[in-house]
Amino acid sequence: MSHKPRSIRDVLIFILIFVCGLFLTVNSNMHGGKVNHPGKIWSDAAHYYVYMPATLIYHWNAFEFPYKIEKKFEGFLLNDKTGKVEIKTTYGEAVLLAPFFLAAHASAYIFNLPMDGFSSFYQVFMIIGCLFYFTLGLFFLKKFLDHYFNHAVSLIVVLLLTLATQLYYYVFEAVMMSHNYSFFLFASFIYLLKLYLDGGKKSYALFTLLSLTLSLAVLLRPTNILVILWMAFLDLKSARELWQRILFFLNPKRSLIYIVIQLLVLVPQFMYWKYLSGHYIYFSYPGEVFFWGNPMLLQVWFSPFNGLFPYHPIFLLFIAGMFIMIAHKRLNGVFTLLFFLLISYVFSCWHCWFYGGSFGFRPLSEFTVFMALPLGYFLVSVIQWKNLFLKSSVVVAFLLLIYFNLMQFYHYQIFTGGMWSWDDYFIKLRDYEIIDYPQKTYEFKTDFSNSFKYEPVILTFQHPRSRVLASYCNKEIASNVHYKRVLSKILDHPVSRISMSLWIYPSDNDSTHASWLCRISYKGSLVFFKSVSFDDFVNKRGVYARAYTSFDIPDWVDPDAEIDCFVWNPDGREFYFDDLSIKFE
């Protein structure tokens, strides 16, 4: 088939994908002609989005915004003292979505609708914009893969990335998060890079486009700078060629082109930071840091709380594809594996290694672009197998991976609690009717790094045992960390035993004179009480010590009784605590 018919075929296929995606996203996000409550502009998404209405409607004056609009979206802040709009993210996503925002604004004017920048009408255009960039990203990724595989393999790869990874959620639900837009920029970057390396090295126009996609990606999320490594390693054949390629890209003219484009892209961001802080360079994530010496690699890969492989096991096939490439002596396989390890390390060092409200391990959503090659080689390897049963088994495995991912999506399993135990994970699989899980035990765990899930907890950055946050008591806080449940709603049988573990850090005395209390009440009356003194475990200030206990629940306690476990501080001493675990059997 000639090049032109192939291009027409691909365009038609991706127009069909866009139309199908439009049906899916409208079905997922809208009801009665309006975007489902609470809408798409919320939390981090509100930060990314507000650049557009702030620039084009409200002229960066907080007093011109609709009253209390920032409370509705719980993201950006409108400072009622300075009149400034406070945003912690960069404007990269806003510049990509600006054409869709302008179209929404013009349409609102034509149809005499509220031109406030925040209504459901504007969000509909953002949903369409998200799908547009995703479809375009898939198109560029498919064109890149066509350099290595036949049409069918390339198409299957992009469909699997769509249906079996985190991308599906960030395209059809969390449309204003940055991941889909990074995906589009990465796919554009790798496609342009391949064209450039394969014969376009004399084209400064092509290099300018390549530099622009990289610059926008870095603007969108600074950690995206890691993809620049692909300029040195894609399709590398030898160590000698590596040195030659580095010298080629460091050529003064090429370096100048990239630097100028990156600066032009960053200038508006510098201007915003100057407006906000008085400085052109400003760290807008105060208190949020990387712990480079304390990576949480095993957690980000295997934790039941948003771990990569438990929630998106297709990444195991990506790894398998890397080893197949290495076995066939393809250096792309070695680099892809090393790149996977690098990005996993970097993201595991972030203070909030589970990334808050996350659909699995979300930072790797956009990096699936670089997992496409190993997945393609895995498919080619399977096609070459002669055993029909094994081939069929792989097809079934792909279908199960898609089913598992979509079941998670349509159950909206986004986890924000401080930690999750394996009990929670298997309960989730039982709710999907994937396994029949007898709930004989349940363990609640939290490191206080995010929401506690039950009663609000007083948190502090001082003296954490694990990562950033801990909780505490002092003379003003007599009790803290109440965990309340009805016993009959914890297990599928009566609770007979409870085990507790909590790490204590005395700060003003060697002892705390505090306790962990467990009270069980039925119809307003106390029926059971257990107290564990921390001083039985703690005897030195400034050092964490583990307090723990186990005890049986009497048979006569009614299953519908309510349990309330909490830290009790009757003497008002100051101490900190972290890493709570409560297990029910």
Coordinates of C-alpha atoms in Angstrom, one line a residue, residues 21-446:
G21 CA -14.5 8.8 22.3
L22 CA -16.9 11.7 22.0
F23 CA -19.8 9.3 22.7
L24 CA -18.0 7.7 25.7
T25 CA -17.0 11.0 27.2
V26 CA -20.4 12.6 26.9
N27 CA -21.9 9.4 28.4
S28 CA -19.4 9.5 31.3
N29 CA -19.4 13.2 32.0
M30 CA -22.8 14.7 31.2
H31 CA -26.4 14.2 32.2
G32 CA -29.3 16.3 31.1
G33 CA -27.1 18.6 29.0
K34 CA -24.9 19.5 31.9
V35 CA -21.5 18.3 33.2
N36 CA -22.0 15.9 36.1
H37 CA -21.5 17.4 39.6
P38 CA -19.0 18.5 40.9
G39 CA -17.7 19.2 37.4
K40 CA -14.2 18.9 35.9
I41 CA -12.6 22.0 37.4
W42 CA -11.6 20.8 40.9
S43 CA -8.5 20.7 43.0
D44 CA -5.3 20.5 40.9
A45 CA -7.4 20.7 37.8
A46 CA -8.7 24.1 38.9
H47 CA -5.1 25.4 39.1
Y48 CA -4.4 24.3 35.6
Y49 CA -7.6 25.8 34.3
V50 CA -7.9 29.2 36.0
Y51 CA -5.1 30.8 33.9
M52 CA -7.6 31.1 31.1
P53 CA -10.5 32.9 32.8
A54 CA -8.0 34.9 34.8
T55 CA -6.3 36.2 31.7
L56 CA -9.2 36.5 29.2
I57 CA -12.1 37.5 31.5
Y58 CA -11.0 38.8 35.0
H59 CA -7.7 40.5 34.1
W60 CA -5.9 38.9 37.1
N61 CA -8.0 40.8 39.6
A62 CA -9.3 38.5 42.3
F63 CA -12.1 40.9 43.2
E64 CA -13.7 40.6 39.7
F65 CA -14.2 36.8 40.0
P66 CA -17.6 35.4 40.9
Y67 CA -18.1 35.5 44.7
K68 CA -16.5 32.6 46.5
I69 CA -15.8 30.8 43.2
E70 CA -12.6 29.4 44.6
K71 CA -14.5 27.7 47.4
K72 CA -16.5 25.8 44.9
F73 CA -13.5 24.4 43.0
E74 CA -11.1 23.9 46.0
G75 CA -8.0 24.6 44.0
F76 CA -6.7 28.1 43.2
L77 CA -6.9 30.9 45.8
L78 CA -8.3 34.4 45.4
N79 CA -6.4 36.5 48.0
D80 CA -8.9 39.0 49.4
K81 CA -6.1 41.1 50.8
T82 CA -3.9 41.5 47.8
G83 CA -6.4 40.9 45.1
K84 CA -4.1 38.3 43.5
V85 CA -5.0 35.0 41.9
E86 CA -2.8 32.4 43.5
I87 CA -2.0 29.3 41.4
K88 CA 0.6 26.6 42.2
T89 CA 0.8 24.9 38.8
T90 CA 2.3 26.3 35.5
Y91 CA 0.2 27.5 32.6
G92 CA 1.2 24.7 30.1
E93 CA -2.2 23.0 30.1
A94 CA -4.0 26.3 29.7
V95 CA -2.0 27.3 26.6
L96 CA -3.0 24.0 24.9
L97 CA -6.7 24.4 25.9
A98 CA -6.8 28.1 25.1
P99 CA -8.4 27.5 21.6
F100 CA -11.2 25.5 23.1
F101 CA -11.7 28.1 25.9
L102 CA -11.9 30.9 23.2
A103 CA -14.4 28.8 21.3
A104 CA -16.5 28.4 24.4
H105 CA -16.3 32.1 25.2
A106 CA -17.4 33.1 21.7
S107 CA -20.2 30.5 21.7
A108 CA -21.4 31.8 25.1
Y109 CA -21.6 35.3 23.6
I110 CA -23.4 34.1 20.5
F111 CA -26.0 32.1 22.4
N112 CA -26.4 34.7 25.2
L113 CA -25.1 32.4 27.9
P114 CA -23.2 33.4 31.1
M115 CA -19.6 34.4 30.1
D116 CA -18.1 33.5 33.4
G117 CA -15.5 31.0 32.3
F118 CA -16.6 28.4 34.9
S119 CA -20.1 27.2 33.9
S120 CA -20.9 23.8 32.6
F121 CA -21.0 25.2 29.1
Y122 CA -17.2 26.0 29.3
Q123 CA -16.4 22.6 30.8
V124 CA -18.1 20.8 27.8
F125 CA -15.5 22.5 25.5
M126 CA -12.7 21.4 27.9
I127 CA -14.0 17.8 27.6
I128 CA -13.8 18.0 23.8
G129 CA -10.4 19.6 24.0
C130 CA -9.1 16.7 26.2
L131 CA -10.4 14.1 23.8
F132 CA -8.9 16.0 20.8
Y133 CA -5.4 16.1 22.2
F134 CA -5.7 12.4 23.3
T135 CA -6.8 11.3 19.8
L136 CA -4.0 13.4 18.2
G137 CA -1.5 11.9 20.6
L138 CA -2.6 8.4 19.7
F139 CA -2.3 9.3 16.0
F140 CA 1.3 10.5 16.4
L141 CA 2.2 7.5 18.5
K142 CA 0.8 5.2 15.9
K143 CA 2.8 6.9 13.2
F144 CA 5.9 6.5 15.3
L145 CA 5.2 2.8 15.8
D146 CA 4.7 2.3 12.1
H147 CA 8.5 2.7 11.7
Y148 CA 8.9 -0.5 13.7
F149 CA 5.8 -2.7 13.2
N150 CA 3.1 -3.3 10.7
H151 CA -0.2 -1.5 10.8
A152 CA -2.1 -4.1 12.8
V153 CA 0.5 -4.3 15.6
S154 CA 0.8 -0.5 15.9
L155 CA -3.0 -0.1 16.1
I156 CA -3.4 -2.8 18.7
V157 CA -0.7 -1.2 20.8
V158 CA -2.4 2.2 20.9
L159 CA -5.8 0.6 21.6
L160 CA -4.3 -1.4 24.5
L161 CA -2.7 1.7 25.9
T162 CA -6.0 3.4 25.7
L163 CA -8.2 0.7 27.3
A164 CA -5.8 -1.0 29.8
T165 CA -3.9 1.8 31.4
Q166 CA -4.5 4.9 33.6
L167 CA -4.9 7.0 30.4
Y168 CA -8.6 5.9 30.1
Y169 CA -9.4 7.6 33.4
Y170 CA -7.5 10.8 32.6
V171 CA -9.2 11.1 29.2
F172 CA -12.8 10.2 30.1
E173 CA -13.1 11.4 33.7
A174 CA -10.3 13.6 35.1
V175 CA -10.1 15.6 31.9
M176 CA -8.5 18.7 33.4
M177 CA -5.5 16.9 35.0
S178 CA -2.2 17.3 33.2
H179 CA -1.5 13.7 32.3
N180 CA -3.3 13.5 29.0
Y181 CA -1.7 16.7 27.8
S182 CA 1.7 15.4 28.6
F183 CA 0.8 12.2 26.8
F184 CA 0.0 14.3 23.7
L185 CA 3.3 16.2 23.9
F186 CA 5.3 13.1 24.5
A187 CA 3.7 11.3 21.5
S188 CA 4.4 14.4 19.3
F189 CA 8.0 14.6 20.6
I190 CA 8.8 10.9 19.9
Y191 CA 7.2 11.0 16.5
L192 CA 9.1 14.2 15.5
L193 CA 12.3 12.9 17.0
K194 CA 12.1 9.7 14.9
L195 CA 11.5 11.8 11.7
Y196 CA 14.4 14.0 12.6
L197 CA 16.8 11.1 13.3
D198 CA 15.8 9.2 10.2
G199 CA 16.5 11.8 7.6
G200 CA 15.4 15.2 8.8
K201 CA 18.6 16.3 10.4
K202 CA 19.0 19.2 7.9
S203 CA 15.5 20.6 8.6
Y204 CA 15.6 23.4 11.1
A205 CA 11.9 23.7 10.9
L206 CA 11.5 20.1 12.1
F207 CA 14.0 20.7 14.9
T208 CA 12.1 23.8 15.9
L209 CA 8.9 21.8 16.2
L210 CA 10.8 19.1 18.2
S211 CA 12.1 21.8 20.5
L212 CA 8.6 23.4 20.9
T213 CA 7.0 20.1 22.0
L214 CA 9.8 19.5 24.5
S215 CA 9.6 23.0 25.8
L216 CA 5.8 22.8 26.3
A217 CA 6.2 19.5 28.0
V218 CA 8.8 20.9 30.4
L219 CA 6.5 23.9 31.1
L220 CA 3.5 21.6 31.8
R221 CA 5.4 19.5 34.3
P222 CA 9.1 20.2 35.0
T223 CA 9.9 16.6 35.6
N224 CA 9.0 16.0 31.9
I225 CA 12.5 17.2 31.1
L226 CA 13.6 13.6 31.6
V227 CA 12.3 12.8 28.1
I228 CA 15.2 14.8 26.6
L229 CA 17.2 11.6 27.2
W230 CA 15.5 10.0 24.2
M231 CA 17.2 12.5 22.0
A232 CA 20.5 10.8 22.9
F233 CA 19.3 7.1 23.1
L234 CA 16.5 6.5 20.6
D235 CA 17.6 3.9 18.1
L236 CA 21.2 4.1 19.4
K237 CA 23.6 1.5 17.9
S238 CA 26.8 2.0 19.8
A239 CA 28.6 4.0 22.5
R240 CA 30.5 5.8 19.8
E241 CA 27.3 6.9 18.2
L242 CA 26.1 8.2 21.6
W243 CA 29.0 10.6 21.8
Q244 CA 28.5 11.7 18.2
R245 CA 24.8 12.3 18.8
I246 CA 25.4 14.3 22.0
L247 CA 27.8 16.5 20.1
F248 CA 25.3 16.9 17.3
F249 CA 22.5 18.1 19.6
L250 CA 24.9 20.3 21.5
N251 CA 25.8 22.1 18.3
P252 CA 25.6 25.9 19.1
K253 CA 22.9 26.6 16.5
R254 CA 20.7 23.8 17.7
S255 CA 21.3 24.5 21.3
L256 CA 20.4 28.2 20.7
I257 CA 17.2 27.3 19.0
Y258 CA 16.1 25.1 21.9
I259 CA 17.1 27.6 24.5
V260 CA 15.3 30.5 22.8
I261 CA 12.1 28.5 22.4
Q262 CA 12.2 27.3 26.0
L263 CA 12.7 30.8 27.2
L264 CA 9.9 32.2 25.1
V265 CA 7.6 29.5 26.4
L266 CA 8.7 30.3 30.0
V267 CA 8.5 34.1 29.9
P268 CA 4.7 34.2 30.6
Q269 CA 5.3 31.9 33.6
F270 CA 8.1 34.1 34.9
M271 CA 5.8 37.1 34.5
Y272 CA 3.0 35.4 36.5
W273 CA 5.5 34.4 39.3
K274 CA 6.7 38.1 39.4
Y275 CA 3.1 39.2 39.7
L276 CA 2.5 36.6 42.5
S277 CA 5.6 36.8 44.5
G278 CA 7.7 39.7 43.3
H279 CA 10.3 37.3 41.9
Y280 CA 10.7 35.9 38.4
I281 CA 11.7 32.5 39.7
Y282 CA 9.4 31.2 42.4
F283 CA 8.8 27.7 43.9
S284 CA 5.0 27.5 44.0
Y285 CA 4.9 24.2 45.9
P286 CA 6.0 25.2 49.4
G287 CA 6.5 22.3 51.8
E288 CA 6.3 19.8 48.9
V289 CA 9.7 18.2 48.3
F290 CA 11.5 15.2 46.8
F291 CA 13.2 12.8 49.2
W292 CA 16.0 11.8 46.9
G293 CA 17.7 9.6 49.5
N294 CA 14.4 7.8 50.5
P295 CA 12.7 6.4 47.3
M296 CA 9.5 4.4 47.8
L297 CA 10.1 2.2 44.8
L298 CA 8.5 -1.0 46.1
Q299 CA 5.5 1.0 47.3
V300 CA 4.9 2.8 44.0
W301 CA 5.2 -0.5 42.1
F302 CA 3.4 -2.9 44.5
S303 CA 1.5 -1.1 47.2
P304 CA -2.2 -1.9 47.5
F305 CA -2.6 1.9 47.8
N306 CA -2.3 3.1 44.1
G307 CA 0.6 0.8 43.3
L308 CA 1.4 0.5 39.6
F309 CA 1.2 -3.2 39.1
P310 CA -1.8 -4.1 41.3
Y311 CA -3.9 -1.5 39.6
H312 CA -2.5 -1.6 36.0
P313 CA -0.9 -5.1 35.6
I314 CA -0.4 -4.5 31.9
F315 CA 2.8 -2.8 32.9
L316 CA 4.1 -6.3 33.6
L317 CA 3.8 -7.0 29.9
F318 CA 5.6 -3.7 29.1
I319 CA 8.5 -5.1 31.3
A320 CA 8.3 -8.4 29.5
G321 CA 8.6 -6.6 26.1
M322 CA 11.7 -4.8 27.4
F323 CA 13.4 -8.1 28.2
I324 CA 12.4 -9.5 24.8
M325 CA 14.0 -6.5 23.1
I326 CA 17.1 -7.0 25.2
A327 CA 17.2 -10.7 24.3
H328 CA 17.2 -9.7 20.7
K329 CA 20.1 -7.3 21.3
R330 CA 18.0 -4.1 20.7
L331 CA 19.5 -1.2 22.6
N332 CA 16.1 0.5 22.7
G333 CA 15.1 -2.3 25.1
V334 CA 18.0 -1.6 27.5
F335 CA 17.3 2.1 27.4
T336 CA 13.6 1.7 27.9
L337 CA 14.1 -0.5 30.9
L338 CA 16.6 2.0 32.4
F339 CA 14.3 4.9 31.6
F340 CA 11.4 3.1 33.4
L341 CA 13.6 2.6 36.5
L342 CA 14.7 6.3 36.4
I343 CA 11.2 7.7 36.2
S344 CA 9.9 5.3 38.8
Y345 CA 12.7 6.4 41.1
V346 CA 12.1 10.1 40.5
F347 CA 8.3 9.9 41.2
S348 CA 8.8 7.6 44.2
C349 CA 10.9 10.3 45.8
W350 CA 8.1 12.8 45.8
H351 CA 6.8 13.5 49.4
C352 CA 3.3 12.2 48.4
W353 CA 4.5 9.0 46.7
F354 CA 0.9 7.8 46.2
Y355 CA -0.1 11.0 44.6
G356 CA -3.3 11.7 46.4
G357 CA -6.5 11.1 44.5
S358 CA -5.0 8.8 41.9
F359 CA -6.2 6.2 39.5
G360 CA -3.4 3.7 40.2
F361 CA 0.0 5.3 39.9
R362 CA -0.9 8.3 37.8
P363 CA 2.5 9.9 37.2
L364 CA 3.3 7.1 34.7
S365 CA 0.1 7.7 32.6
E366 CA 1.8 9.9 30.1
F367 CA 5.0 7.8 30.1
T368 CA 3.1 5.0 28.5
V369 CA 4.2 6.6 25.2
F370 CA 7.6 5.1 25.9
M371 CA 6.1 1.8 26.9
A372 CA 4.6 1.4 23.4
L373 CA 7.8 0.0 21.8
P374 CA 8.2 -2.9 24.2
L375 CA 4.5 -3.7 24.0
G376 CA 4.8 -3.8 20.3
Y377 CA 7.8 -6.2 20.4
F378 CA 5.9 -8.3 22.9
L379 CA 3.0 -8.6 20.4
V380 CA 5.4 -9.5 17.6
S381 CA 6.9 -12.2 19.7
V382 CA 3.5 -13.6 20.5
I383 CA 2.5 -13.6 16.8
Q384 CA 5.6 -15.7 16.1
W385 CA 4.6 -18.4 18.6
K386 CA 3.5 -21.6 16.9
N387 CA 1.4 -22.8 19.9
L388 CA -2.2 -21.7 19.3
F389 CA -3.2 -22.3 22.9
L390 CA -0.5 -19.9 24.2
K391 CA -1.5 -17.3 21.6
S392 CA -5.1 -17.6 22.6
S393 CA -4.1 -17.3 26.3
V394 CA -2.4 -14.0 25.6
V395 CA -5.5 -12.7 23.8
V396 CA -7.6 -13.7 26.8
A397 CA -5.1 -12.0 29.1
F398 CA -5.4 -8.7 27.1
L399 CA -9.2 -8.9 27.3
L400 CA -9.0 -9.5 31.1
L401 CA -6.6 -6.5 31.5
I402 CA -9.0 -4.3 29.6
Y403 CA -11.9 -5.6 31.6
F404 CA -10.1 -5.0 34.9
N405 CA -9.1 -1.4 34.0
L406 CA -12.6 -0.5 32.8
M407 CA -14.2 -2.1 35.9
Q408 CA -12.0 0.2 38.0
F409 CA -13.0 3.2 35.9
Y410 CA -16.7 2.6 36.0
H411 CA -16.6 2.0 39.8
Y412 CA -14.6 5.3 40.2
Q413 CA -12.1 3.7 42.5
I414 CA -9.9 6.7 43.3
F415 CA -8.2 6.4 46.6
T416 CA -7.1 9.3 48.8
G417 CA -6.6 7.8 52.3
G418 CA -3.2 7.9 53.9
M419 CA -2.5 4.2 53.3
W420 CA -4.3 1.1 52.1
S421 CA -3.9 -2.4 53.2
W422 CA -4.1 -5.5 51.1
D423 CA -7.5 -6.2 52.7
D424 CA -8.9 -3.1 51.0
Y425 CA -7.4 -4.2 47.7
F426 CA -9.0 -7.7 47.8
I427 CA -12.3 -6.2 49.0
K428 CA -12.3 -4.0 45.9
L429 CA -11.7 -7.1 43.7
R430 CA -14.6 -8.8 45.5
D431 CA -16.8 -5.8 44.8
Y432 CA -15.9 -6.2 41.1
E433 CA -16.9 -9.9 41.3
I434 CA -13.4 -10.7 40.1
I435 CA -12.7 -12.9 43.1
D436 CA -14.7 -14.4 45.9
Y437 CA -12.8 -12.9 48.9
P438 CA -13.9 -14.1 52.4
Q439 CA -13.3 -11.1 54.6
K440 CA -11.8 -12.8 57.6
T441 CA -9.6 -9.9 58.7
Y442 CA -9.4 -6.2 58.0
E443 CA -6.5 -3.9 58.6
F444 CA -6.7 -0.1 58.5
K445 CA -3.4 1.7 58.0
T446 CA -2.5 5.3 57.7

